[in-house]
Amino acid sequence: MEIPAHHRHLFNGHQELLTPDEVQAWRNLQVARLIEHCEYPAVKELFRVRWLTDDTKVLALLKNGSESFYRHTLKRLEGKTRNCPQCSALCRTSRARLCPECSHSWY
């Protein structure tokens, strides 16, 4: 599954707004994608052992799938992120002053 752009911006540029459990859940999703595309069994096992967590709070966030996790996190962070004043698109980081969608600048 390809992550939509607004989800990528949220998790790559606004990590300070995420809870530790949400960061772990996001990391679990990213590592699962790496494992899925990896050809080497030893590397897959290393990723599973080293990077995946079995914390019950994290697994509870992911129990309904990645789309549900993304929607719930975006809904929780609504109003806390920086949006473009012109088109309301989510900016790439919480300090950004350039819109990734319409290229509007408000420096």
PDB file of C-alpha atoms in Angstrom:
ATOM      1  CA  MET A   1       0.000   0.000   0.000  1.00  0.00           C
ATOM      2  CA  GLU A   2       1.354   3.396  -0.978  1.00  0.00           C
ATOM      3  CA  ILE A   3       1.068   6.040   1.733  1.00  0.00           C
ATOM      4  CA  PRO A   4      -0.805   9.149   0.555  1.00  0.00           C
ATOM      5  CA  ALA A   5       1.217  12.385   0.485  1.00  0.00           C
ATOM      6  CA  HIS A   6      -0.615  14.024   3.401  1.00  0.00           C
ATOM      7  CA  HIS A   7       0.122  10.994   5.581  1.00  0.00           C
ATOM      8  CA  ARG A   8       3.797  11.039   4.605  1.00  0.00           C
ATOM      9  CA  HIS A   9       4.064  14.727   5.486  1.00  0.00           C
ATOM     10  CA  LEU A  10       2.401  14.128   8.836  1.00  0.00           C
ATOM     11  CA  PHE A  11       4.651  11.291   9.904  1.00  0.00           C
ATOM     12  CA  ASN A  12       7.894  12.619   8.404  1.00  0.00           C
ATOM     13  CA  GLY A  13       7.593  16.289   9.319  1.00  0.00           C
ATOM     14  CA  HIS A  14       5.332  16.469  12.366  1.00  0.00           C
ATOM     15  CA  GLN A  15       6.712  13.708  14.573  1.00  0.00           C
ATOM     16  CA  GLU A  16       6.885  15.985  17.605  1.00  0.00           C
ATOM     17  CA  LEU A  17       3.068  15.975  17.620  1.00  0.00           C
ATOM     18  CA  LEU A  18       2.816  12.174  17.745  1.00  0.00           C
ATOM     19  CA  THR A  19       2.645  10.139  20.934  1.00  0.00           C
ATOM     20  CA  PRO A  20       5.441   7.598  21.542  1.00  0.00           C
ATOM     21  CA  ASP A  21       2.975   4.783  20.808  1.00  0.00           C
ATOM     22  CA  GLU A  22       2.010   6.379  17.486  1.00  0.00           C
ATOM     23  CA  VAL A  23       5.673   6.725  16.543  1.00  0.00           C
ATOM     24  CA  GLN A  24       6.215   3.029  17.335  1.00  0.00           C
ATOM     25  CA  ALA A  25       3.114   2.048  15.351  1.00  0.00           C
ATOM     26  CA  TRP A  26       4.284   4.083  12.369  1.00  0.00           C
ATOM     27  CA  ARG A  27       7.711   2.452  12.614  1.00  0.00           C
ATOM     28  CA  ASN A  28       6.042  -0.977  12.700  1.00  0.00           C
ATOM     29  CA  LEU A  29       4.217  -0.133   9.465  1.00  0.00           C
ATOM     30  CA  GLN A  30       7.408   1.061   7.779  1.00  0.00           C
ATOM     31  CA  VAL A  31       9.389  -2.008   8.857  1.00  0.00           C
ATOM     32  CA  ALA A  32       6.559  -4.287   7.713  1.00  0.00           C
ATOM     33  CA  ARG A  33       6.822  -2.683   4.256  1.00  0.00           C
ATOM     34  CA  LEU A  34      10.592  -3.280   4.270  1.00  0.00           C
ATOM     35  CA  ILE A  35      10.094  -6.914   5.266  1.00  0.00           C
ATOM     36  CA  GLU A  36       7.512  -7.360   2.525  1.00  0.00           C
ATOM     37  CA  HIS A  37       9.921  -6.151  -0.163  1.00  0.00           C
ATOM     38  CA  CYS A  38      13.070  -7.822   1.171  1.00  0.00           C
ATOM     39  CA  GLU A  39      14.385 -10.912  -0.626  1.00  0.00           C
ATOM     40  CA  TYR A  40      16.686 -12.269   2.075  1.00  0.00           C
ATOM     41  CA  PRO A  41      15.175 -14.399   4.872  1.00  0.00           C
ATOM     42  CA  ALA A  42      17.976 -13.576   7.332  1.00  0.00           C
ATOM     43  CA  VAL A  43      17.446  -9.845   6.850  1.00  0.00           C
ATOM     44  CA  LYS A  44      13.669 -10.250   7.216  1.00  0.00           C
ATOM     45  CA  GLU A  45      14.162 -12.049  10.522  1.00  0.00           C
ATOM     46  CA  LEU A  46      16.624  -9.412  11.706  1.00  0.00           C
ATOM     47  CA  PHE A  47      14.076  -6.682  10.942  1.00  0.00           C
ATOM     48  CA  ARG A  48      11.372  -8.606  12.824  1.00  0.00           C
ATOM     49  CA  VAL A  49      13.519  -9.170  15.894  1.00  0.00           C
ATOM     50  CA  ARG A  50      15.254  -5.818  15.980  1.00  0.00           C
ATOM     51  CA  TRP A  51      12.643  -3.302  14.832  1.00  0.00           C
ATOM     52  CA  LEU A  52       9.119  -4.654  15.259  1.00  0.00           C
ATOM     53  CA  THR A  53       7.520  -4.178  18.651  1.00  0.00           C
ATOM     54  CA  ASP A  54       4.932  -6.396  20.281  1.00  0.00           C
ATOM     55  CA  ASP A  55       3.743  -3.749  22.740  1.00  0.00           C
ATOM     56  CA  THR A  56      -0.009  -4.156  23.303  1.00  0.00           C
ATOM     57  CA  LYS A  57      -0.686  -0.398  23.050  1.00  0.00           C
ATOM     58  CA  VAL A  58       1.034  -0.223  19.667  1.00  0.00           C
ATOM     59  CA  LEU A  59      -0.715  -3.327  18.363  1.00  0.00           C
ATOM     60  CA  ALA A  60      -4.058  -1.917  19.535  1.00  0.00           C
ATOM     61  CA  LEU A  61      -3.454   1.166  17.380  1.00  0.00           C
ATOM     62  CA  LEU A  62      -2.821  -1.068  14.359  1.00  0.00           C
ATOM     63  CA  LYS A  63      -5.517  -3.697  14.931  1.00  0.00           C
ATOM     64  CA  ASN A  64      -7.926  -2.142  12.382  1.00  0.00           C
ATOM     65  CA  GLY A  65      -5.259  -1.699   9.727  1.00  0.00           C
ATOM     66  CA  SER A  66      -2.976   1.052   8.574  1.00  0.00           C
ATOM     67  CA  GLU A  67      -5.660   3.207   6.931  1.00  0.00           C
ATOM     68  CA  SER A  68      -7.629   3.347  10.176  1.00  0.00           C
ATOM     69  CA  PHE A  69      -4.476   4.220  12.099  1.00  0.00           C
ATOM     70  CA  TYR A  70      -3.651   7.046   9.672  1.00  0.00           C
ATOM     71  CA  ARG A  71      -7.210   8.437   9.732  1.00  0.00           C
ATOM     72  CA  HIS A  72      -7.405   8.325  13.542  1.00  0.00           C
ATOM     73  CA  THR A  73      -4.027  10.053  13.931  1.00  0.00           C
ATOM     74  CA  LEU A  74      -4.879  12.762  11.391  1.00  0.00           C
ATOM     75  CA  LYS A  75      -8.196  13.363  13.139  1.00  0.00           C
ATOM     76  CA  ARG A  76      -6.476  13.634  16.537  1.00  0.00           C
ATOM     77  CA  LEU A  77      -3.949  16.133  15.188  1.00  0.00           C
ATOM     78  CA  GLU A  78      -6.494  18.251  13.357  1.00  0.00           C
ATOM     79  CA  GLY A  79      -5.831  21.899  14.157  1.00  0.00           C
ATOM     80  CA  LYS A  80      -2.357  21.236  15.612  1.00  0.00           C
ATOM     81  CA  THR A  81      -0.527  21.075  12.306  1.00  0.00           C
ATOM     82  CA  ARG A  82       0.492  23.944  10.054  1.00  0.00           C
ATOM     83  CA  ASN A  83      -1.720  24.366   7.003  1.00  0.00           C
ATOM     84  CA  CYS A  84      -1.407  26.687   4.043  1.00  0.00           C
ATOM     85  CA  PRO A  85      -3.458  29.876   4.586  1.00  0.00           C
ATOM     86  CA  GLN A  86      -4.378  29.915   0.907  1.00  0.00           C
ATOM     87  CA  CYS A  87      -5.377  26.316   0.048  1.00  0.00           C
ATOM     88  CA  SER A  88      -5.393  24.634   3.530  1.00  0.00           C
ATOM     89  CA  ALA A  89      -2.986  21.868   2.445  1.00  0.00           C
ATOM     90  CA  LEU A  90      -0.885  20.218   5.147  1.00  0.00           C
ATOM     91  CA  CYS A  91       2.645  21.640   5.195  1.00  0.00           C
ATOM     92  CA  ARG A  92       5.596  19.277   5.232  1.00  0.00           C
ATOM     93  CA  THR A  93       6.870  20.303   8.666  1.00  0.00           C
ATOM     94  CA  SER A  94       5.465  22.226  11.596  1.00  0.00           C
ATOM     95  CA  ARG A  95       7.846  25.138  10.834  1.00  0.00           C
ATOM     96  CA  ALA A  96       7.280  25.279   7.065  1.00  0.00           C
ATOM     97  CA  ARG A  97       6.166  28.479   5.400  1.00  0.00           C
ATOM     98  CA  LEU A  98       5.894  27.173   1.853  1.00  0.00           C
ATOM     99  CA  CYS A  99       2.904  25.162   0.661  1.00  0.00           C
ATOM    100  CA  PRO A 100       3.736  21.846  -1.059  1.00  0.00           C
ATOM    101  CA  GLU A 101       0.509  21.979  -3.089  1.00  0.00           C
ATOM    102  CA  CYS A 102       0.106  25.560  -4.358  1.00  0.00           C
ATOM    103  CA  SER A 103       3.637  26.910  -3.654  1.00  0.00           C
ATOM    104  CA  HIS A 104       2.216  29.835  -1.693  1.00  0.00           C
ATOM    105  CA  SER A 105       4.829  31.416   0.597  1.00  0.00           C
ATOM    106  CA  TRP A 106       4.105  33.362   3.811  1.00  0.00           C
ATOM    107  CA  TYR A 107       7.550  34.269   5.165  1.00  0.00           C
TER     108      TYR A 107
END
